[in-house]
Amino acid sequence: MQQNLDYSKLKKQIKNWAIKLGFQQAGISDINLSEAGQHLNDWLKKQYHGDMSYMARHGEKRYRPEALVPDTLSIISVRLDYMPAGLKPYEKLTEQHNKAAISRYALGRDYHKVIRNKLKKLAQKITAEIGEFGHRVFTDSAPVMEKAIAEKAGLGWIGKHSNLLNSKTGSYFFLGEIYTDLPLEPDSKQSFHCGSCTQCIQDCPTDAIVAPFQVDAKRCISYLTIENKGPIPLEFRAAMGNRIYGCDDCQVVCPWNKFTHNTKEQDFQPRHQLDDIELLELFNWSETEFLSKTEGSPIRRIGYEAWQRNLAVGLGNAEATDEIIQALEDKLDSASDLVKEHIEWALDRLVD
Ligand code: SF4
């Protein structure tokens, strides 16, 4: 700690630099995350994390930032809007059963890289001003409770769907953090504004929000299509509809998202018409095409097999056409056992 540094001035500078780097907001959190840690442990005890063993793996490092990064005294939390302008409304897309509904955050470049680059630049600005300081940057990183940190930093409140909400812009934004050894004064927590609303709980296609602030990941389409490596349980396949990568339903129905601000980041613009594309076109991508078209995209992380698995379910929920049935039959021989079983399920639904 530098004794004669004006930390209050530095905090204002950090917030201004964050905005200049393209973030919409920055705030400061202290490192007491014990309440969030309690909530996490209750959630883990109920086995709501499914196969996401990494959620349990980091133990108390998740809610004791100083155990994860020694000497941490405060956390800079930032948010970055990701919703591109001019998209067909998601709710219209989910009604067009032969089109693919892909979660809005995943249409463009991988946000991890975009946010990490900006956070590194923010840390460089601080270094240029005060000299070397202890820090580490994170975005969407398993050991970091980023929603709880952002809430403490005044960036919004955790809604009943367990996403962060901001009264000026809703919930379509990413979060990032810098753990620092700077004794910055924490911001105040924003108040809770869900009120008596339960829209996200009622409209979840698979009833994954089992109680306010309690999402059973094993029922959540985001988990089932992205994190889950095995088969999609039969009970959720019809409800998945055409949602083949993630699910935005709980955000789409949230009244606060009428205030959504579109992103200014060119990197988040949709690639390869992923915002409005036929399921069949995606299903016909070869593995080589999948790898090349998803280069630099978060979608690539699920791999070709899970991609085909999800698309087979989407096609099983589509309106039957000769082309769809033919494409499914054509893939049967070359598909892995996992994908084959999903194709057979789809064909059972489509062929009389
Ligand atoms: S839909 Fe309603 S309950 Fe759910 S997060 Fe939005 S305001 Fe809160």
XYZ file of C-alpha atoms and ligand atoms in Angstrom:
360
model
C 0.000 0.000 0.000
C 1.331 3.457 -0.878
C 0.836 5.715 2.156
C 0.499 9.107 0.498
C -1.680 8.094 -2.423
C -5.085 9.758 -2.830
C -7.199 6.577 -3.160
C -10.431 8.500 -3.481
C -9.052 10.342 -6.524
C -7.666 7.063 -7.901
C -11.089 5.403 -7.589
C -12.671 8.192 -9.686
C -9.882 7.888 -12.247
C -10.356 4.106 -12.472
C -14.074 4.569 -13.163
C -13.356 7.175 -15.866
C -10.693 5.032 -17.519
C -13.078 2.044 -17.504
C -15.687 4.076 -19.388
C -13.083 5.314 -21.884
C -12.072 1.695 -22.513
C -15.677 0.922 -23.490
C -17.127 -0.508 -20.267
C -20.552 0.877 -19.361
C -19.866 0.976 -15.626
C -17.259 0.192 -12.996
C -17.633 -0.115 -9.230
C -15.654 -1.253 -6.223
C -16.462 -4.179 -3.951
C -14.887 -5.136 -0.658
C -13.774 -8.735 -0.169
C -16.395 -9.942 2.288
C -18.417 -12.401 0.207
C -19.527 -14.572 3.131
C -23.260 -14.127 2.411
C -22.789 -15.191 -1.210
C -20.613 -18.069 -0.011
C -23.433 -19.304 2.226
C -25.872 -19.143 -0.704
C -23.375 -21.060 -2.879
C -22.877 -23.788 -0.301
C -26.657 -24.242 0.115
C -26.986 -24.494 -3.680
C -24.183 -27.046 -3.913
C -25.688 -29.102 -1.089
C -28.896 -29.395 -3.101
C -26.834 -30.721 -6.045
C -28.200 -27.961 -8.300
C -24.804 -27.681 -10.020
C -25.198 -30.987 -11.902
C -21.877 -32.090 -13.395
C -20.242 -28.672 -12.954
C -17.786 -30.007 -10.390
C -15.638 -26.889 -10.866
C -18.359 -24.983 -8.986
C -17.467 -26.930 -5.832
C -13.781 -27.421 -6.568
C -12.432 -24.071 -5.411
C -13.976 -24.271 -1.959
C -13.617 -21.155 0.135
C -11.398 -19.489 -2.469
C -14.641 -18.556 -4.211
C -15.912 -16.430 -1.344
C -12.578 -15.455 0.195
C -10.888 -13.422 -2.569
C -7.740 -12.999 -0.447
C -7.398 -16.814 -0.391
C -7.507 -16.897 -4.196
C -5.203 -13.901 -4.762
C -3.145 -13.149 -1.628
C -3.135 -9.535 -0.407
C -6.375 -8.651 -2.224
C -8.025 -5.705 -0.491
C -10.635 -4.614 -3.027
C -12.168 -5.689 -6.322
C -12.851 -3.519 -9.352
C -15.997 -4.835 -11.045
C -16.985 -3.782 -14.585
C -19.850 -4.459 -16.947
C -20.033 -4.449 -20.734
C -23.264 -4.496 -22.791
C -23.443 -7.261 -25.374
C -26.822 -7.053 -27.149
C -26.283 -6.207 -30.841
C -28.754 -3.745 -32.434
C -31.336 -4.777 -35.004
C -31.771 -8.456 -34.129
C -35.003 -10.298 -34.763
C -36.683 -10.529 -31.313
C -35.667 -13.756 -29.582
C -39.300 -14.597 -28.782
C -40.104 -14.499 -32.515
C -37.162 -16.777 -33.216
C -38.302 -19.384 -30.707
C -41.683 -19.460 -32.486
C -40.019 -20.243 -35.837
C -39.321 -23.878 -35.179
C -37.007 -24.503 -38.146
C -34.691 -21.644 -37.151
C -31.951 -21.864 -34.526
C -32.312 -19.868 -31.313
C -28.810 -19.093 -30.022
C -28.285 -17.175 -26.823
C -27.606 -13.526 -27.653
C -24.329 -13.383 -25.798
C -22.804 -16.049 -28.055
C -23.480 -14.600 -31.517
C -20.154 -12.798 -31.916
C -16.580 -12.968 -30.670
C -15.752 -14.756 -27.429
C -16.359 -12.214 -24.662
C -13.565 -13.668 -22.507
C -10.958 -12.266 -24.891
C -12.695 -8.920 -25.358
C -13.114 -8.269 -21.638
C -9.710 -9.606 -20.622
C -8.005 -7.261 -23.126
C -9.889 -4.268 -21.783
C -9.193 -5.204 -18.154
C -5.492 -5.545 -18.880
C -5.528 -2.067 -20.422
C -7.294 -0.736 -17.340
C -4.610 -2.285 -15.110
C -1.912 -0.721 -17.314
C -3.542 2.705 -16.861
C -3.445 2.256 -13.090
C 0.210 1.159 -13.234
C 1.084 4.188 -15.363
C -0.501 6.423 -12.717
C 0.749 4.864 -9.452
C 3.446 2.359 -10.408
C 3.339 -1.404 -9.971
C 0.473 -2.764 -7.854
C -0.713 -6.290 -7.028
C -3.612 -7.411 -9.215
C -5.148 -10.189 -11.267
C -7.865 -9.918 -13.928
C -10.801 -12.308 -14.310
C -13.816 -12.751 -16.501
C -16.368 -15.526 -16.125
C -13.793 -17.465 -14.135
C -14.866 -20.454 -12.006
C -13.341 -19.331 -8.676
C -14.830 -15.810 -8.866
C -18.373 -15.038 -7.667
C -18.761 -12.258 -10.177
C -22.471 -11.556 -9.732
C -22.140 -11.217 -5.957
C -19.091 -8.974 -6.444
C -20.875 -6.811 -9.031
C -23.872 -6.498 -6.715
C -21.628 -5.342 -3.861
C -19.902 -2.920 -6.256
C -23.261 -1.238 -7.004
C -23.597 -2.483 -10.585
C -27.059 -3.944 -10.049
C -28.974 -6.523 -8.049
C -29.235 -10.292 -8.402
C -32.691 -11.027 -9.806
C -34.866 -14.011 -9.002
C -33.413 -15.744 -12.098
C -29.963 -15.320 -10.472
C -28.594 -12.991 -13.171
C -27.464 -9.469 -12.394
C -29.963 -6.737 -13.289
C -29.386 -3.038 -13.676
C -32.288 -0.570 -13.517
C -30.915 1.478 -16.432
C -30.159 -1.357 -18.845
C -31.617 -4.715 -17.753
C -29.376 -7.776 -17.810
C -27.718 -8.216 -21.207
C -24.163 -7.465 -20.137
C -20.947 -9.296 -19.250
C -18.968 -8.845 -16.070
C -15.255 -8.717 -15.388
C -13.091 -8.152 -12.308
C -9.689 -6.958 -11.200
C -8.625 -8.243 -7.779
C -6.250 -5.617 -6.380
C -4.149 -4.899 -3.310
C -5.360 -1.279 -3.437
C -7.473 -0.171 -0.441
C -10.214 1.413 -2.581
C -13.391 2.481 -0.827
C -16.271 0.097 -1.679
C -19.405 1.388 -3.423
C -22.885 0.831 -1.983
C -25.002 -2.093 -2.987
C -27.964 -1.245 -5.299
C -31.387 -1.968 -3.863
C -33.477 -4.942 -4.985
C -36.122 -4.143 -7.610
C -37.749 -7.439 -8.589
C -40.585 -6.667 -6.173
C -43.441 -9.163 -6.426
C -42.648 -10.050 -10.062
C -42.129 -13.757 -10.776
C -42.225 -13.638 -14.581
C -38.905 -15.441 -15.124
C -39.922 -18.243 -12.749
C -43.270 -18.750 -14.511
C -41.908 -18.614 -18.074
C -38.809 -20.813 -17.808
C -39.426 -23.542 -20.419
C -38.078 -26.312 -18.149
C -39.061 -24.921 -14.714
C -35.376 -24.587 -13.848
C -35.912 -21.658 -11.439
C -37.164 -23.862 -8.640
C -37.482 -20.956 -6.188
C -36.443 -17.286 -6.258
C -32.618 -17.126 -6.670
C -32.418 -20.927 -6.953
C -31.690 -22.265 -10.435
C -31.408 -26.025 -10.726
C -28.753 -26.184 -13.435
C -29.718 -29.780 -14.232
C -33.038 -28.437 -15.596
C -31.646 -25.278 -17.231
C -31.366 -25.263 -21.041
C -28.149 -23.237 -20.844
C -26.561 -25.976 -18.770
C -28.098 -28.807 -20.798
C -26.864 -27.439 -24.134
C -23.467 -26.033 -23.068
C -22.048 -27.573 -19.900
C -23.640 -31.000 -20.115
C -21.458 -33.488 -21.979
C -23.868 -36.428 -21.960
C -27.335 -36.989 -23.372
C -30.028 -34.370 -22.982
C -32.586 -35.977 -20.644
C -35.713 -37.031 -22.519
C -37.992 -35.023 -20.237
C -36.448 -31.717 -21.435
C -36.035 -32.352 -25.165
C -39.461 -31.146 -26.325
C -39.291 -28.109 -24.031
C -35.909 -27.168 -25.529
C -37.671 -26.310 -28.800
C -35.107 -24.755 -31.140
C -32.794 -23.445 -28.371
C -29.598 -25.110 -29.495
C -27.031 -23.045 -27.589
C -28.045 -21.500 -24.276
C -31.431 -19.972 -23.523
C -32.472 -16.357 -23.041
C -36.089 -16.867 -21.964
C -35.727 -15.704 -18.356
C -34.111 -12.493 -19.585
C -36.488 -11.962 -22.513
C -39.550 -11.927 -20.218
C -37.948 -9.704 -17.579
C -39.607 -6.266 -17.569
C -36.267 -4.547 -16.889
C -34.972 -5.580 -20.287
C -37.224 -3.057 -21.995
C -34.379 -0.701 -21.053
C -31.704 -2.713 -22.886
C -28.867 -0.659 -24.333
C -27.308 -2.069 -27.476
C -23.636 -2.846 -27.484
C -21.116 -0.534 -29.092
C -18.648 -3.412 -29.516
C -18.115 -4.475 -33.108
C -16.779 -7.793 -31.736
C -20.233 -8.781 -30.467
C -21.973 -8.395 -33.845
C -23.395 -11.734 -35.103
C -21.132 -13.882 -37.251
C -22.257 -16.234 -40.062
C -25.916 -15.052 -39.685
C -26.137 -16.970 -36.401
C -28.859 -14.572 -35.278
C -31.306 -15.815 -37.920
C -30.333 -19.117 -39.498
C -32.005 -22.450 -40.270
C -31.311 -25.408 -37.965
C -30.759 -27.552 -41.031
C -27.995 -25.313 -42.352
C -26.138 -25.617 -39.031
C -26.738 -29.365 -38.838
C -25.177 -29.742 -42.290
C -21.912 -28.091 -41.200
C -19.077 -30.602 -41.303
C -16.712 -30.721 -38.319
C -14.180 -28.709 -40.339
C -16.800 -26.047 -41.067
C -17.842 -25.996 -37.405
C -14.257 -25.455 -36.286
C -13.586 -22.742 -38.813
C -16.911 -20.891 -38.436
C -16.790 -20.890 -34.642
C -13.151 -19.830 -34.399
C -12.935 -17.082 -31.763
C -16.564 -17.738 -30.708
C -17.755 -19.076 -27.325
C -19.753 -21.728 -29.212
C -16.568 -23.581 -30.148
C -16.027 -24.641 -26.547
C -18.866 -27.178 -26.598
C -17.273 -29.134 -29.460
C -18.813 -30.633 -32.586
C -20.444 -33.619 -30.907
C -22.499 -31.538 -28.448
C -23.301 -29.112 -31.291
C -24.741 -31.969 -33.376
C -26.550 -33.405 -30.340
C -28.269 -30.063 -29.680
C -29.156 -29.588 -33.338
C -30.639 -33.075 -33.545
C -32.983 -32.158 -30.674
C -33.814 -28.838 -32.371
C -34.641 -30.661 -35.613
C -36.781 -33.167 -33.718
C -38.843 -30.190 -32.561
C -38.974 -28.588 -36.032
C -41.708 -28.892 -38.644
C -40.987 -32.080 -40.568
C -39.715 -31.595 -44.119
C -38.208 -34.128 -46.525
C -34.879 -32.262 -46.338
C -34.744 -32.442 -42.550
C -35.627 -36.121 -42.417
C -33.103 -36.907 -45.157
C -30.335 -34.916 -43.420
C -30.970 -36.718 -40.130
C -30.966 -40.123 -41.823
C -27.791 -39.271 -43.750
C -25.907 -38.544 -40.519
C -26.903 -41.753 -38.746
C -23.956 -43.818 -39.979
C -21.213 -41.312 -39.243
C -22.611 -39.957 -35.951
C -21.196 -40.909 -32.535
C -23.385 -43.089 -30.304
C -24.459 -39.986 -28.358
C -25.533 -38.035 -31.439
C -27.070 -41.111 -33.054
C -29.429 -41.609 -30.120
C -30.590 -37.974 -30.408
C -31.058 -38.323 -34.176
C -33.153 -41.443 -33.631
C -35.250 -39.541 -31.116
C -35.747 -36.751 -33.663
C -36.681 -39.155 -36.454
C -39.202 -40.880 -34.193
C -40.950 -37.548 -33.740
C -40.803 -36.459 -37.376
C -41.603 -39.660 -39.257
C -45.120 -41.082 -38.968
S -38.523 -11.360 -14.480
Fe -39.217 -10.321 -12.608
S -38.530 -11.667 -10.918
Fe -37.394 -12.279 -12.751
S -35.488 -11.140 -12.637
Fe -36.894 -9.901 -13.888
S -37.889 -8.510 -12.409
Fe -36.899 -10.145 -11.218
